[in-house]
């Protein structure tokens, strides 16, 4: 009996921001194979004459692929400060979990979209809430280094 398996697909990249930044993926898509690591880059340029602090959130589409998309290193949920006219490249190192090959609910899904959205942060309370943690109060950590 022939048993269908997940076949390699493409990971596409998207962006969104309400900041006055030019924010875009450095590549449109890459071929991804289950179990193999992949490296992609996003680029942001501050188009203003003043520094801006932003924090990004991400999403995976289609939703069913989320459990199989594993980020090893990412710039999301970390403050990024861009000075006037500054351009930065931000890496995303990830892999598709090989267990995807045994999940019949995703056999026909071959393209994944990794999307990032940058949000302006002026104070800790402005950080976007993580799904499931909307009711948790954020606190700024005190430095462990005593001067």
Coordinates of C-alpha atoms in Angstrom, one line a residue:
X1 CA 0.0 0.0 0.0
X2 CA 1.3 3.4 -1.0
X3 CA 1.5 5.8 2.0
X4 CA 1.5 9.5 1.1
X5 CA 4.1 11.7 2.8
X6 CA 4.7 15.4 3.2
X7 CA 6.9 16.7 0.4
X8 CA 9.2 19.7 0.5
X9 CA 7.7 23.1 -0.1
X10 CA 8.4 26.7 -0.1
X11 CA 8.6 29.1 2.9
X12 CA 7.4 32.6 1.8
X13 CA 8.1 35.8 3.8
X14 CA 5.9 38.8 4.5
X15 CA 6.0 42.0 6.5
X16 CA 3.8 44.7 7.9
X17 CA 4.5 47.7 10.1
X18 CA 2.9 50.9 11.2
X19 CA 6.3 52.4 11.8
X20 CA 7.9 54.8 9.4
X21 CA 10.4 52.1 8.4
X22 CA 11.0 50.4 5.1
X23 CA 10.6 46.8 6.4
X24 CA 10.9 43.9 3.9
X25 CA 12.2 40.3 3.5
X26 CA 15.5 40.0 1.8
X27 CA 14.2 37.0 -0.2
X28 CA 10.8 36.2 -1.5
X29 CA 10.9 32.5 -0.7
X30 CA 13.2 29.5 -0.1
X31 CA 12.8 25.8 -0.5
X32 CA 12.4 24.1 2.8
X33 CA 13.0 20.4 3.6
X34 CA 11.8 18.7 6.8
X35 CA 14.6 18.5 9.3
X36 CA 17.0 20.8 7.5
X37 CA 17.8 24.2 8.8
X38 CA 17.2 27.3 6.8
X39 CA 18.4 30.9 7.2
X40 CA 16.4 33.9 6.0
X41 CA 16.9 37.7 6.5
X42 CA 14.6 40.6 6.9
X43 CA 15.8 44.2 6.5
X44 CA 14.5 47.4 8.1
X45 CA 15.4 51.0 7.4
X46 CA 14.4 53.9 9.6
X47 CA 13.2 56.6 7.2
X48 CA 13.0 59.4 9.8
X49 CA 15.4 61.8 11.4
X50 CA 14.9 60.4 14.9
X51 CA 15.5 57.0 16.6
X52 CA 12.6 54.6 16.9
X53 CA 12.3 51.5 19.1
X54 CA 10.2 48.6 17.7
X55 CA 9.3 45.1 18.6
X56 CA 8.1 42.5 16.1
X57 CA 5.6 39.7 16.4
X58 CA 5.3 36.8 14.0
X59 CA 2.7 34.5 12.6
X60 CA 2.7 31.3 10.5
X61 CA 0.2 30.6 7.8
X62 CA -1.5 28.3 7.3
X63 CA -2.2 27.8 11.0
X64 CA -1.8 24.0 10.8
X65 CA 1.9 24.4 10.0
X66 CA 2.6 26.3 13.2
X67 CA 3.5 23.3 15.4
X68 CA 6.0 22.2 12.7
X69 CA 7.8 25.5 12.2
X70 CA 10.6 25.9 14.7
X71 CA 12.6 29.1 15.1
X72 CA 16.1 28.5 16.4
X73 CA 17.1 32.2 16.3
X74 CA 14.9 35.2 15.7
X75 CA 14.6 38.9 16.2
X76 CA 10.9 38.8 17.3
X77 CA 9.9 40.0 20.8
X78 CA 13.2 41.8 21.2
X79 CA 13.5 45.6 21.2
X80 CA 15.1 46.9 18.0
X81 CA 16.3 50.5 17.9
X82 CA 17.0 52.0 14.6
X83 CA 18.6 55.4 14.4
X84 CA 17.8 58.0 11.7
X85 CA 18.5 56.5 8.3
X86 CA 19.9 53.3 9.8
X87 CA 19.4 50.0 8.0
X88 CA 19.7 46.6 9.7
X89 CA 19.5 43.0 8.5
X90 CA 17.8 40.6 11.0
X91 CA 18.3 36.9 10.7
X92 CA 15.7 34.1 11.2
X93 CA 17.2 30.6 11.6
X94 CA 14.6 27.9 11.5
X95 CA 13.6 24.3 10.5
X96 CA 10.5 22.4 9.7
X97 CA 10.0 19.5 12.2
X98 CA 10.5 16.1 10.4
X99 CA 7.4 14.9 12.3
X100 CA 5.4 16.8 9.6
X101 CA 6.0 13.8 7.3
X102 CA 3.7 11.7 9.4
X103 CA 0.8 14.1 9.8
X104 CA -1.9 13.4 7.1
X105 CA -3.6 16.7 7.9
X106 CA -0.8 18.6 6.2
X107 CA 0.2 16.3 3.3
X108 CA -1.4 18.8 0.8
X109 CA 0.2 21.9 2.4
X110 CA 3.5 22.8 0.7
X111 CA 3.8 26.5 1.2
X112 CA 4.3 28.3 4.5
X113 CA 4.2 32.0 5.1
X114 CA 6.3 33.5 7.8
X115 CA 5.1 37.0 8.5
X116 CA 6.5 39.6 10.8
X117 CA 4.9 42.9 12.0
X118 CA 6.8 45.6 13.8
X119 CA 5.1 47.7 16.5
X120 CA 6.3 51.0 18.0
X121 CA 7.4 50.7 21.6
X122 CA 7.7 53.8 23.8
X123 CA 7.3 52.1 27.2
X124 CA 7.1 48.5 28.4
X125 CA 3.3 48.6 28.5
X126 CA 3.3 49.1 24.7
X127 CA 4.7 45.7 24.0
X128 CA 2.2 43.5 22.2
X129 CA 0.6 40.8 24.3
X130 CA 1.5 37.2 23.4
X131 CA -1.4 35.0 22.6
X132 CA -2.7 33.4 25.8
X133 CA -0.9 36.0 28.0
X134 CA -3.1 39.1 27.4
X135 CA -4.0 39.4 31.2
X136 CA -0.4 39.3 32.5
X137 CA 1.0 42.6 33.6
X138 CA 4.5 43.3 32.2
X139 CA 7.2 44.6 34.4
X140 CA 10.5 46.1 33.5
X141 CA 13.3 43.9 34.9
X142 CA 15.8 45.4 37.3
X143 CA 19.5 45.1 36.3
X144 CA 21.4 42.4 38.3
X145 CA 24.5 44.5 37.9
X146 CA 25.1 47.0 40.7
X147 CA 27.1 50.0 39.8

